Short mmCIF file of C-alpha atoms in Angstrom, two decimals:
data_model
loop_
_atom_site.label_atom_id
_atom_site.label_comp_id
_atom_site.label_asym_id
_atom_site.label_seq_id
_atom_site.Cartn_x
_atom_site.Cartn_y
_atom_site.Cartn_z
CA MET A 1 17.56 -33.16 8.37
CA PRO A 2 20.06 -32.19 5.67
CA GLN A 3 21.29 -28.59 5.91
CA THR A 4 22.49 -26.02 3.42
CA SER A 5 25.35 -23.65 3.96
CA GLY A 6 24.64 -20.82 6.36
CA SER A 7 21.46 -22.47 7.58
CA ASN A 8 20.45 -24.42 10.63
CA PHE A 9 17.09 -25.98 9.94
CA GLN A 10 14.57 -26.12 12.75
CA SER A 11 10.79 -26.44 12.70
CA THR A 12 8.31 -26.57 15.55
CA PRO A 13 7.43 -30.22 16.08
CA LEU A 14 4.83 -31.36 18.57
CA LEU A 15 3.90 -34.52 20.38
CA GLN A 16 4.46 -37.69 18.51
CA ASP A 17 3.39 -41.30 18.63
CA THR A 18 6.61 -43.31 18.52
CA ALA A 19 5.24 -46.78 18.09
CA SER A 20 6.34 -47.06 14.48
CA ASN A 21 9.98 -47.96 13.85
CA SER A 22 10.00 -47.66 10.04
CA TYR A 23 12.41 -44.74 9.99
CA SER A 24 16.02 -43.76 10.57
CA VAL A 25 17.16 -41.01 12.95
CA ILE A 26 18.62 -37.97 11.22
CA ARG A 27 19.53 -35.86 14.26
CA LYS A 28 18.46 -34.71 17.69
CA GLU A 29 17.80 -31.08 18.57
CA PRO A 30 17.34 -29.34 21.91
CA GLU A 31 13.96 -27.86 22.70
CA ASP A 32 15.28 -24.29 22.83
CA ALA A 33 17.11 -24.37 19.48
CA PRO A 34 16.63 -21.22 17.40
CA GLN A 35 13.84 -21.49 14.84
CA ASP A 36 15.55 -19.88 11.87
CA ALA A 37 14.29 -22.26 9.22
CA HIS A 38 12.96 -19.45 7.06
CA GLN A 39 16.51 -18.33 6.27
CA ARG A 40 16.80 -21.27 3.89
CA ALA A 41 14.28 -19.62 1.61
CA ASN A 42 16.42 -16.48 1.54
CA ASP A 43 19.70 -18.18 0.72
CA GLU A 44 20.77 -19.19 -2.74
CA TYR A 45 20.35 -22.92 -2.81
CA VAL A 46 19.28 -25.60 -5.23
CA ASN A 47 15.88 -25.39 -6.97
CA ASP A 48 14.66 -22.17 -5.35
CA GLY A 49 13.24 -23.44 -2.09
CA GLU A 50 13.06 -27.16 -2.73
CA ALA A 51 15.86 -27.86 -0.23
CA PHE A 52 13.83 -26.19 2.52
CA ASP A 53 11.76 -29.32 3.12
CA ASN A 54 13.19 -32.82 3.09
CA VAL A 55 10.76 -34.66 0.79
CA PRO A 56 11.46 -36.96 -2.17
CA GLN A 57 11.85 -35.13 -5.48
CA THR A 58 9.17 -37.40 -6.96
CA LYS A 59 6.68 -35.83 -4.56
CA ARG A 60 7.03 -32.42 -6.28
CA GLN A 61 4.45 -32.91 -9.01
CA LEU A 62 2.97 -29.38 -9.23
CA GLY A 63 4.34 -26.78 -11.64
CA LEU A 64 3.14 -23.23 -12.34
CA PHE A 65 0.15 -24.38 -14.41
CA SER A 66 -1.08 -26.79 -11.74
CA ALA A 67 -0.44 -24.30 -8.93
CA VAL A 68 -2.49 -21.59 -10.68
CA PHE A 69 -5.38 -23.96 -11.26
CA LEU A 70 -5.10 -25.35 -7.73
CA VAL A 71 -5.81 -21.85 -6.39
CA PHE A 72 -8.37 -20.99 -9.09
CA ASN A 73 -10.26 -24.22 -8.57
CA ARG A 74 -10.24 -23.86 -4.78
CA VAL A 75 -11.56 -20.30 -4.85
CA ILE A 76 -14.28 -20.74 -7.46
CA GLY A 77 -16.69 -23.41 -6.36
CA THR A 78 -20.26 -22.78 -5.33
CA GLY A 79 -19.87 -19.27 -3.94
CA ILE A 80 -20.42 -17.35 -7.16
CA PHE A 81 -23.49 -19.47 -7.93
CA ALA A 82 -25.09 -20.05 -4.53
CA THR A 83 -24.34 -16.95 -2.43
CA PRO A 84 -25.38 -13.89 -4.55
CA SER A 85 -28.99 -14.24 -3.41
CA VAL A 86 -27.89 -14.53 0.24
CA ILE A 87 -25.68 -11.47 -0.16
CA LEU A 88 -28.48 -9.49 -1.81
CA ARG A 89 -30.84 -10.45 1.00
CA THR A 90 -28.44 -9.31 3.74
CA SER A 91 -27.43 -6.11 1.91
CA GLY A 92 -30.93 -5.12 0.81
CA SER A 93 -29.86 -3.57 -2.48
CA VAL A 94 -27.96 -4.36 -5.65
CA GLY A 95 -25.53 -1.49 -5.06
CA VAL A 96 -24.51 -2.62 -1.59
CA ALA A 97 -24.26 -6.23 -2.79
CA LEU A 98 -21.79 -5.22 -5.52
CA LEU A 99 -19.92 -3.10 -2.97
CA MET A 100 -19.58 -6.18 -0.76
CA TRP A 101 -18.07 -8.13 -3.64
CA PHE A 102 -15.62 -5.30 -4.28
CA VAL A 103 -14.60 -5.12 -0.60
CA GLY A 104 -14.21 -8.90 -0.53
CA ALA A 105 -11.95 -8.72 -3.58
CA LEU A 106 -9.75 -6.11 -1.88
CA ILE A 107 -9.46 -8.23 1.28
CA ALA A 108 -8.58 -11.27 -0.84
CA ALA A 109 -5.94 -9.27 -2.75
CA MET A 110 -4.36 -8.13 0.50
CA GLY A 111 -4.47 -11.67 1.83
CA THR A 112 -2.81 -12.96 -1.33
CA VAL A 113 0.13 -10.57 -0.90
CA VAL A 114 0.48 -11.45 2.79
CA TYR A 115 0.50 -15.20 2.10
CA ILE A 116 3.00 -14.83 -0.72
CA GLU A 117 5.43 -13.30 1.77
CA LEU A 118 4.76 -16.07 4.29
CA GLY A 119 4.99 -18.79 1.64
CA THR A 120 8.32 -17.57 0.29
CA GLY A 121 9.68 -17.21 3.83
CA LEU A 122 8.62 -20.72 4.87
CA PRO A 123 8.25 -22.70 1.61
CA ARG A 124 6.84 -25.97 2.87
CA SER A 125 3.38 -27.52 3.07
CA GLY A 126 1.11 -26.65 5.97
CA GLY A 127 0.15 -23.00 5.42
CA GLU A 128 -0.94 -21.20 8.59
CA LYS A 129 0.35 -24.06 10.74
CA ASN A 130 3.91 -23.08 9.85
CA TYR A 131 3.37 -19.34 10.28
CA LEU A 132 1.62 -19.54 13.64
CA GLU A 133 4.26 -21.95 14.93
CA PHE A 134 7.05 -19.64 13.83
CA ILE A 135 5.55 -16.45 15.29
CA TYR A 136 3.83 -17.60 18.49
CA ARG A 137 6.41 -19.86 20.12
CA ARG A 138 5.41 -19.48 23.75
CA PRO A 139 3.88 -21.30 25.52
CA GLN A 140 5.67 -24.01 23.63
CA PHE A 141 3.43 -26.07 21.32
CA LEU A 142 0.20 -24.37 22.48
CA THR A 143 -0.42 -22.52 19.20
CA THR A 144 -0.25 -25.58 17.01
CA CYS A 145 -2.34 -27.72 19.35
CA ALA A 146 -5.10 -25.11 19.24
CA TYR A 147 -4.75 -24.52 15.49
CA SER A 148 -5.10 -28.19 14.60
CA ILE A 149 -8.84 -28.09 15.30
CA TYR A 150 -9.32 -24.98 13.17
CA ALA A 151 -7.40 -26.63 10.35
CA VAL A 152 -9.92 -29.47 10.26
CA ILE A 153 -12.94 -27.13 10.42
CA THR A 154 -11.77 -24.69 7.73
CA GLY A 155 -10.91 -27.65 5.53
CA SER A 156 -14.42 -29.03 5.68
CA ALA A 157 -16.01 -29.55 2.27
CA ALA A 158 -19.52 -29.93 3.69
CA ALA A 159 -21.09 -26.72 2.34
CA ASN A 160 -19.83 -27.25 -1.20
CA SER A 161 -20.80 -30.91 -1.24
CA VAL A 162 -24.39 -30.03 -0.23
CA VAL A 163 -24.63 -27.48 -3.04
CA PHE A 164 -23.10 -30.03 -5.41
CA GLY A 165 -25.93 -32.39 -4.48
CA GLU A 166 -28.54 -29.70 -5.15
CA TYR A 167 -27.16 -29.01 -8.63
CA VAL A 168 -26.98 -32.69 -9.52
CA ILE A 169 -30.60 -33.23 -8.43
CA HIS A 170 -31.69 -30.20 -10.42
CA ALA A 171 -29.81 -31.45 -13.50
CA LEU A 172 -31.65 -34.75 -13.20
CA GLY A 173 -34.99 -32.94 -13.17
CA ALA A 174 -35.88 -34.10 -9.66
CA GLN A 175 -36.92 -32.09 -6.62
CA PRO A 176 -34.06 -31.43 -4.16
CA SER A 177 -34.70 -32.62 -0.62
CA GLN A 178 -32.73 -32.84 2.60
CA PHE A 179 -32.03 -36.53 2.00
CA ASN A 180 -31.12 -36.70 -1.69
CA THR A 181 -28.88 -33.60 -1.70
CA ARG A 182 -26.92 -34.79 1.31
CA PHE A 183 -26.70 -38.33 0.00
CA ILE A 184 -25.15 -37.13 -3.26
CA GLY A 185 -22.87 -34.81 -1.31
CA VAL A 186 -21.53 -37.73 0.72
CA PHE A 187 -21.16 -39.80 -2.45
CA CYS A 188 -19.10 -36.99 -4.02
CA LEU A 189 -16.84 -36.74 -0.97
CA THR A 190 -16.27 -40.49 -1.12
CA PHE A 191 -15.29 -40.29 -4.79
CA ILE A 192 -12.77 -37.53 -4.03
CA LEU A 193 -11.27 -39.49 -1.15
CA LEU A 194 -10.70 -42.53 -3.34
CA LEU A 195 -9.38 -40.54 -6.30
CA HIS A 196 -6.89 -38.38 -4.37
CA GLY A 197 -6.01 -41.15 -1.95
CA LEU A 198 -5.45 -43.94 -4.47
CA HIS A 199 -4.67 -42.14 -7.77
CA SER A 200 -3.27 -38.72 -6.87
CA LYS A 201 -1.87 -37.90 -10.33
CA TRP A 202 -5.23 -38.51 -11.97
CA GLY A 203 -6.84 -36.34 -9.31
CA VAL A 204 -4.54 -33.43 -10.23
CA ARG A 205 -5.23 -33.93 -13.94
CA LEU A 206 -8.98 -33.93 -13.37
CA GLN A 207 -8.95 -30.79 -11.24
CA ASN A 208 -6.77 -28.96 -13.80
CA SER A 209 -9.17 -29.91 -16.58
CA LEU A 210 -12.18 -28.77 -14.57
CA ALA A 211 -10.48 -25.45 -13.77
CA MET A 212 -9.92 -24.70 -17.45
CA PHE A 213 -13.49 -25.71 -18.22
CA LYS A 214 -15.02 -23.46 -15.57
CA LEU A 215 -12.87 -20.48 -16.65
CA VAL A 216 -14.27 -20.76 -20.16
CA ILE A 217 -17.88 -21.14 -19.05
CA LEU A 218 -17.78 -18.35 -16.47
CA SER A 219 -16.27 -16.01 -19.04
CA ALA A 220 -19.14 -16.93 -21.36
CA ILE A 221 -21.71 -16.17 -18.62
CA ALA A 222 -20.15 -12.77 -18.01
CA LEU A 223 -20.11 -12.00 -21.72
CA CYS A 224 -23.77 -13.00 -22.16
CA GLY A 225 -24.81 -10.77 -19.29
CA ILE A 226 -22.91 -7.78 -20.61
CA LEU A 227 -24.38 -8.27 -24.08
CA SER A 228 -27.87 -8.42 -22.52
CA LEU A 229 -27.20 -5.23 -20.56
CA ALA A 230 -26.02 -3.55 -23.76
CA GLY A 231 -29.26 -4.55 -25.50
CA CYS A 232 -27.69 -6.81 -28.12
CA ALA A 233 -30.08 -8.86 -30.23
CA GLY A 234 -30.41 -12.48 -29.12
CA PHE A 235 -29.52 -11.74 -25.50
CA ALA A 236 -32.75 -10.11 -24.30
CA VAL A 237 -34.64 -11.47 -21.28
CA LYS A 238 -37.50 -13.71 -22.43
CA THR A 239 -40.89 -12.03 -22.37
CA GLU A 240 -42.44 -14.40 -19.82
CA TYR A 241 -39.97 -13.24 -17.15
CA GLU A 242 -39.60 -9.90 -15.39
CA VAL A 243 -37.20 -7.52 -17.10
CA PRO A 244 -34.67 -6.32 -14.49
CA THR A 245 -34.09 -2.63 -13.73
CA ASN A 246 -31.32 -3.26 -11.23
CA PHE A 247 -28.89 -0.73 -12.71
CA GLN A 248 -31.26 2.22 -12.83
CA TRP A 249 -29.91 4.81 -10.41
CA ASP A 250 -33.16 5.07 -8.44
CA LYS A 251 -33.24 1.28 -8.02
CA ILE A 252 -29.63 0.25 -7.49
CA TRP A 253 -29.50 1.51 -3.87
CA LYS A 254 -33.15 0.90 -3.03
CA GLY A 255 -33.62 -1.19 0.13
CA SER A 256 -30.06 -0.74 1.43
CA ARG A 257 -29.74 -1.81 5.07
CA GLY A 258 -27.69 0.01 7.68
CA ASP A 259 -27.46 -3.02 9.98
CA VAL A 260 -23.78 -3.69 10.77
CA ASN A 261 -24.43 -7.32 11.67
CA ALA A 262 -26.25 -7.92 8.39
CA PHE A 263 -23.43 -6.25 6.42
CA VAL A 264 -20.80 -8.41 8.09
CA THR A 265 -22.91 -11.54 7.57
CA GLY A 266 -23.13 -10.73 3.86
CA LEU A 267 -19.42 -9.96 3.75
CA TYR A 268 -18.72 -13.37 5.29
CA ASN A 269 -20.48 -14.96 2.35
CA VAL A 270 -18.36 -12.91 -0.06
CA ILE A 271 -15.14 -13.77 1.77
CA TRP A 272 -16.12 -17.43 1.80
CA SER A 273 -16.43 -17.16 -1.99
CA PHE A 274 -12.83 -15.85 -2.10
CA VAL A 275 -11.41 -18.42 0.32
CA GLY A 276 -8.56 -20.29 -1.28
CA TYR A 277 -5.95 -17.64 -2.15
CA SER A 278 -3.58 -19.39 0.26
CA THR A 279 -4.27 -22.88 -1.12
CA ALA A 280 -0.87 -23.25 -2.79
CA ASN A 281 0.77 -22.56 0.60
CA TYR A 282 -0.77 -25.76 1.93
CA ALA A 283 1.04 -27.89 -0.65
CA LEU A 284 4.38 -26.10 -1.24
CA SER A 285 6.34 -29.26 -0.45
CA GLU A 286 4.81 -30.72 -3.62
CA VAL A 287 5.51 -27.66 -5.81
CA ARG A 288 8.51 -27.39 -8.07
CA ASP A 289 10.56 -24.20 -7.49
CA PRO A 290 8.14 -23.21 -4.71
CA VAL A 291 9.40 -19.65 -4.10
CA HIS A 292 9.25 -18.57 -7.74
CA THR A 293 6.06 -20.51 -8.39
CA ILE A 294 3.98 -19.05 -5.58
CA LYS A 295 5.07 -15.50 -6.44
CA ARG A 296 3.50 -15.97 -9.87
CA ALA A 297 0.74 -18.52 -9.36
CA ALA A 298 -1.26 -16.78 -6.62
CA PRO A 299 -1.48 -13.35 -8.34
CA ILE A 300 -2.40 -14.90 -11.69
CA ALA A 301 -5.11 -17.05 -10.16
CA MET A 302 -6.61 -14.34 -7.95
CA SER A 303 -6.62 -11.75 -10.74
CA ALA A 304 -8.60 -14.15 -12.88
CA VAL A 305 -10.97 -14.93 -9.99
CA THR A 306 -11.64 -11.25 -9.25
CA MET A 307 -12.42 -10.39 -12.86
CA VAL A 308 -14.71 -13.40 -13.19
CA TYR A 309 -16.58 -12.66 -9.95
CA LEU A 310 -17.24 -9.01 -10.64
CA PHE A 311 -18.36 -9.50 -14.24
CA VAL A 312 -20.52 -12.54 -13.42
CA ASN A 313 -22.31 -10.55 -10.69
CA VAL A 314 -22.97 -7.76 -13.17
CA ALA A 315 -24.30 -10.39 -15.57
CA TYR A 316 -26.68 -11.79 -12.95
CA PHE A 317 -28.16 -8.40 -12.12
CA ALA A 318 -28.39 -7.52 -15.80
CA VAL A 319 -30.59 -10.53 -16.55
CA VAL A 320 -32.45 -11.43 -13.31
CA SER A 321 -34.63 -8.95 -11.42
CA LYS A 322 -34.12 -8.25 -7.75
CA ASN A 323 -37.60 -9.55 -6.91
CA ASP A 324 -36.94 -12.79 -8.79
CA ILE A 325 -33.65 -13.38 -6.98
CA LEU A 326 -35.17 -12.77 -3.54
CA GLY A 327 -38.50 -14.49 -4.18
CA SER A 328 -37.28 -17.65 -5.83
CA LYS A 329 -35.74 -20.59 -4.00
CA ARG A 330 -33.78 -21.43 -7.13
CA ILE A 331 -30.12 -20.62 -7.53
CA VAL A 332 -29.40 -17.30 -9.22
CA ALA A 333 -27.23 -18.84 -11.95
CA ALA A 334 -30.11 -21.11 -12.95
CA LEU A 335 -32.45 -18.10 -13.10
CA PHE A 336 -29.92 -16.35 -15.31
CA PHE A 337 -29.88 -19.08 -17.93
CA ARG A 338 -33.63 -19.60 -17.68
CA ASN A 339 -34.27 -15.92 -18.40
CA LEU A 340 -31.93 -15.85 -21.39
CA PHE A 341 -32.16 -19.30 -22.95
CA GLY A 342 -35.13 -21.14 -21.37
CA GLU A 343 -35.65 -24.06 -19.02
CA GLU A 344 -33.62 -26.58 -21.05
CA MET A 345 -30.45 -24.51 -20.82
CA GLU A 346 -31.08 -24.02 -17.12
CA ARG A 347 -30.76 -27.76 -16.64
CA ALA A 348 -27.59 -27.86 -18.77
CA LEU A 349 -26.16 -25.10 -16.59
CA SER A 350 -26.78 -27.22 -13.52
CA VAL A 351 -24.52 -29.88 -15.02
CA PHE A 352 -21.77 -27.32 -15.46
CA ILE A 353 -22.14 -25.93 -11.95
CA ALA A 354 -21.96 -29.42 -10.51
CA LEU A 355 -18.70 -29.98 -12.42
CA SER A 356 -17.39 -26.61 -11.24
CA THR A 357 -18.18 -27.54 -7.67
CA LEU A 358 -16.48 -30.90 -8.13
CA GLY A 359 -13.31 -29.09 -9.24
CA ASN A 360 -13.45 -26.92 -6.13
CA LEU A 361 -13.91 -29.94 -3.88
CA LEU A 362 -11.02 -31.76 -5.54
CA SER A 363 -8.64 -28.82 -5.00
CA GLY A 364 -9.81 -28.19 -1.45
CA GLN A 365 -9.43 -31.75 -0.28
CA PHE A 366 -6.10 -32.11 -2.10
CA SER A 367 -4.64 -29.19 -0.13
CA GLN A 368 -6.32 -29.84 3.22
CA GLY A 369 -5.16 -33.44 3.24
CA ARG A 370 -1.62 -32.07 3.09
CA VAL A 371 -2.27 -29.84 6.11
CA VAL A 372 -3.26 -32.86 8.20
CA GLN A 373 -0.17 -34.66 6.92
CA GLU A 374 2.01 -31.74 8.04
CA LEU A 375 0.46 -31.86 11.49
CA GLY A 376 1.45 -35.52 11.54
CA ARG A 377 5.00 -34.69 10.45
CA GLU A 378 5.31 -32.21 13.30
CA GLY A 379 4.15 -34.79 15.82
CA LEU A 380 0.93 -33.09 16.88
CA LEU A 381 -1.51 -35.89 16.20
CA PRO A 382 -1.72 -39.24 17.97
CA PHE A 383 -0.44 -41.97 15.63
CA SER A 384 1.41 -39.23 13.74
CA ALA A 385 3.58 -41.72 11.85
CA PHE A 386 0.36 -42.89 10.24
CA PHE A 387 -0.78 -39.35 9.37
CA ALA A 388 2.66 -38.29 8.10
CA SER A 389 3.08 -41.18 5.70
CA ASN A 390 2.45 -41.25 1.94
CA LYS A 391 2.03 -45.00 2.02
CA PRO A 392 0.72 -47.07 0.40
CA TYR A 393 -0.27 -45.07 -2.72
CA GLY A 394 2.05 -42.05 -2.64
CA ALA A 395 -0.61 -39.74 -1.16
CA PRO A 396 -1.63 -38.58 2.36
CA LEU A 397 -4.55 -40.98 2.55
CA ALA A 398 -4.84 -40.64 6.34
CA GLY A 399 -5.11 -36.85 6.12
CA LEU A 400 -7.64 -37.07 3.32
CA PHE A 401 -9.71 -39.55 5.32
CA THR A 402 -9.69 -37.25 8.35
CA GLN A 403 -11.08 -34.38 6.28
CA TYR A 404 -13.59 -36.78 4.76
CA LEU A 405 -14.98 -37.79 8.16
CA VAL A 406 -15.30 -34.18 9.33
CA SER A 407 -16.97 -33.07 6.09
CA VAL A 408 -19.47 -35.93 6.20
CA ALA A 409 -20.33 -35.06 9.81
CA PHE A 410 -20.99 -31.42 8.86
CA VAL A 411 -23.14 -32.55 5.94
CA VAL A 412 -25.33 -34.80 8.07
CA LEU A 413 -25.66 -33.04 11.44
CA PRO A 414 -26.80 -29.37 11.03
CA PRO A 415 -30.57 -28.71 10.75
CA PRO A 416 -31.74 -28.25 7.15
CA GLY A 417 -32.77 -24.59 7.31
CA ASP A 418 -29.48 -23.36 8.75
CA ALA A 419 -27.00 -25.96 7.48
CA TYR A 420 -25.54 -24.05 4.53
CA LEU A 421 -25.32 -20.61 6.16
CA PHE A 422 -23.97 -22.00 9.45
CA MET A 423 -21.22 -23.98 7.73
CA ILE A 424 -19.97 -21.07 5.63
CA SER A 425 -20.30 -18.62 8.55
CA LEU A 426 -18.29 -20.94 10.82
CA SER A 427 -15.60 -21.53 8.20
CA SER A 428 -15.40 -17.82 7.33
CA TYR A 429 -15.19 -16.80 10.99
CA CYS A 430 -12.40 -19.31 11.63
CA TYR A 431 -10.55 -18.00 8.57
CA ALA A 432 -10.93 -14.42 9.82
CA LEU A 433 -9.66 -15.38 13.27
CA ILE A 434 -6.64 -17.22 11.87
CA ASN A 435 -5.89 -14.49 9.32
CA ALA A 436 -6.00 -11.86 12.08
CA LEU A 437 -3.48 -13.83 14.16
CA VAL A 438 -1.22 -14.45 11.16
CA SER A 439 -1.28 -10.87 9.86
CA PHE A 440 -0.77 -9.22 13.26
CA GLY A 441 2.00 -11.74 13.88
CA LEU A 442 3.64 -10.76 10.61
CA LEU A 443 3.58 -7.14 11.76
CA LEU A 444 5.35 -8.25 14.95
CA LEU A 445 8.10 -9.84 12.86
CA TYR A 446 8.83 -6.39 11.41
CA MET A 447 9.38 -4.89 14.87
CA PRO A 448 12.54 -4.84 17.02
CA TYR A 449 10.66 -6.97 19.55
CA LEU A 450 11.14 -10.04 17.33
CA GLN A 451 14.33 -8.97 15.60
CA ALA A 452 16.02 -12.13 16.88
CA TYR A 453 13.75 -14.16 14.60
CA ASP A 454 15.63 -12.62 11.65
CA TRP A 455 12.66 -12.67 9.28
CA ARG A 456 14.11 -12.11 5.76
CA PRO A 457 11.76 -13.62 3.14
CA PRO A 458 12.55 -13.34 -0.59
CA PHE A 459 9.29 -11.40 -1.07
CA ARG A 460 8.15 -8.61 1.24
CA ALA A 461 4.54 -7.38 1.35
CA PRO A 462 4.05 -3.61 1.83
CA THR A 463 3.54 -2.95 5.53
CA PHE A 464 0.37 -0.92 4.99
CA ILE A 465 -1.16 -3.87 3.08
CA VAL A 466 -0.41 -6.22 5.97
CA LEU A 467 -1.88 -3.68 8.41
CA LEU A 468 -5.06 -3.24 6.37
CA PHE A 469 -5.47 -7.01 6.06
CA ALA A 470 -5.02 -7.39 9.81
CA VAL A 471 -7.53 -4.65 10.63
CA SER A 472 -10.10 -5.98 8.14
CA ASN A 473 -9.93 -9.43 9.71
CA LEU A 474 -10.13 -7.97 13.22
CA PHE A 475 -13.31 -6.21 12.09
CA LEU A 476 -14.70 -9.52 10.86
CA VAL A 477 -13.86 -11.16 14.19
CA VAL A 478 -15.42 -8.48 16.41
CA PHE A 479 -18.58 -7.28 14.68
CA PRO A 480 -20.48 -10.59 14.43
CA ILE A 481 -20.87 -10.31 18.20
CA VAL A 482 -23.07 -7.22 17.67
CA PRO A 483 -26.76 -8.23 17.78
CA PRO A 484 -28.69 -7.89 14.51
CA ALA A 485 -31.31 -5.18 14.07
CA SER A 486 -34.78 -5.74 15.49
CA GLY A 487 -36.78 -8.09 13.28
CA SER A 488 -33.68 -9.41 11.52
CA ARG A 489 -32.50 -12.99 11.94
CA THR A 490 -29.16 -14.47 10.95
CA TYR A 491 -30.43 -18.06 11.24
CA GLU A 492 -33.87 -19.65 11.22
CA HIS A 493 -33.33 -21.94 14.22
CA LEU A 494 -29.95 -21.00 15.71
CA PRO A 495 -28.84 -17.92 17.69
CA TYR A 496 -27.03 -15.29 15.61
CA TRP A 497 -23.84 -15.89 17.63
CA SER A 498 -23.77 -19.68 17.12
CA HIS A 499 -20.84 -19.75 14.69
CA VAL A 500 -18.83 -17.36 16.91
CA VAL A 501 -19.24 -19.50 20.02
CA VAL A 502 -18.45 -22.71 18.15
CA ALA A 503 -15.36 -21.13 16.54
CA PHE A 504 -13.89 -20.19 19.92
CA SER A 505 -15.06 -23.34 21.69
CA VAL A 506 -13.26 -25.77 19.40
CA SER A 507 -9.89 -24.40 20.46
CA VAL A 508 -10.61 -25.78 23.94
CA VAL A 509 -10.03 -29.29 22.59
CA GLY A 510 -6.55 -28.40 21.36
CA ILE A 511 -5.72 -26.48 24.52
CA GLY A 512 -6.87 -29.40 26.64
CA TYR A 513 -4.65 -31.74 24.64
CA TRP A 514 -1.70 -29.39 25.20
CA VAL A 515 -2.32 -29.14 28.96
CA ILE A 516 -2.43 -32.92 29.37
CA TRP A 517 0.29 -34.17 27.04
CA VAL A 518 2.80 -31.34 27.18
CA ASN A 519 2.49 -30.29 30.82
CA TRP A 520 0.55 -32.55 33.16
CA LEU A 521 1.77 -36.01 32.08
CA PRO A 522 5.49 -35.11 31.90
CA ARG A 523 5.36 -33.57 35.38
CA LYS A 524 3.35 -36.44 36.85
CA LYS A 525 5.49 -39.22 35.36
CA GLY A 526 8.83 -37.43 35.65
CA TYR A 527 10.07 -37.22 32.07
CA GLU A 528 11.04 -34.62 29.48
CA LEU A 529 10.21 -34.61 25.79
CA VAL A 530 13.24 -34.65 23.49
CA ARG A 531 12.61 -34.37 19.77
CA GLU A 532 14.38 -36.06 16.89
CA TRP A 533 14.16 -35.63 13.15
CA VAL A 534 13.66 -38.99 11.50
CA LEU A 535 13.33 -40.19 7.92
CA GLN A 536 10.54 -42.64 7.17
CA ASP A 537 11.00 -45.44 4.68
CA ASP A 538 8.78 -43.58 2.21
CA GLY A 539 11.37 -40.79 2.07
CA VAL A 540 9.35 -38.24 4.07
CA SER A 541 10.98 -36.69 7.15
CA ARG A 542 9.08 -36.11 10.36
CA CYS A 543 9.66 -35.40 14.02
CA VAL A 544 9.24 -37.77 16.94
CA PHE A 545 9.42 -37.21 20.68
CA ARG A 546 11.36 -39.38 23.11
CA LYS A 547 10.46 -39.53 26.77
CA VAL A 548 13.68 -38.94 28.71
CA PRO A 549 13.64 -39.25 32.51
CA SER A 550 14.01 -35.81 34.08
#
């Protein structure tokens, strides 16, 4: 791979299928070469980080505007519309529910700062894959093999696609059912696969347009709620519906629960609604001026998200009573518009929410497809030449298809009563586990113990922020193991610990792969794995492994 002055580029490649010969060898590197790739982001070189990853310049199609909306779109999907009632139910009171949203915003802000440091230090696509590889190098290749499974799970679009189906059915005036909501969800996922896989530029244009649209509409929702709370004429709750008293001091804390498990379950839903602050990190190889761009894009996007979330929640509680939220099976946003503007506007809102969810799904699958591609470039996946390629349409179609299959499976398989909550709890728990490993690893990079790694990113997060982010995620990893209070159930049909067990169990697949392909087979057949950087005929570099007799 081409090098810049004062740098010696090295990534952490993994096992590689070498059947394809459509590439040229760039160079060989020994297995114990120093991994000081991040220094390239700290040096003064062309285009502020673009030389860090060897990809064609035509691949860098995202500027500041697109990067901001990529994050904004990924964060705001169904969470702000579908989870407030779940959060209110687990918290027991309006006051604790709002407190959960505030705590979630603080955790997301800390995470944003942490991932800006990591993104500027290693400005290439892949996100946590790169950071875990860089920090946890021994046993060799184990970290990435285990992470690959988590990458697929956290990239699942199943939960959002199910909610998308519910909103579409509601907009059509039909009754949502297990079949029709999931059918439309699968149809939506198929549309996204074809759009991003065959016409990537149009996919980016559509998701940018939807992000701007949802920003305007959400701001309007927040404004309407505040005007209703202030008693402005024309924004009063219609007489046929219960007038809320959620912000009266004797009511705001009424029903608060002291159950730690319930609080953490509710906080998971909040955090899931904030998931996406690291989205730009997954696609930095396609961002122009990646170091400068991520330092501006992530804070702009997350500041807008936080303001929207907090004000929209205030708007909901200003217009919809607590009893109505808990007693109705309808989504809280629909109740909001029904109470202010009537049933007809409720249906129009469902159209908007479906479009908002579509924007979220577009951004999520755009970024997660790049993560799978990066795993292919590092040689982790079987047939990695296939996964690493941008052929034939200039997009990671193989990575997108992988995420598509996993998402469809999660849409179809879980039982109806627990499907939504299980999917978001599993994804949130995996995020918390990965974030804990990344943030504690970043703290290790600050210590003399890893001084040889020479971690010098262009942007440095305050140490206390990194520590708080690490501790908060450790809390989210540990406390779901605590049984819920007597009479309280996390799921209707599943044990409360289901998502915890599944989250830890999936790593066994990656560990098993590592044991067989990295250790057992080389010893049994008497060969060593020697890696080479190669350049494919589509201009994308990747790593392959050669089997050399030992």
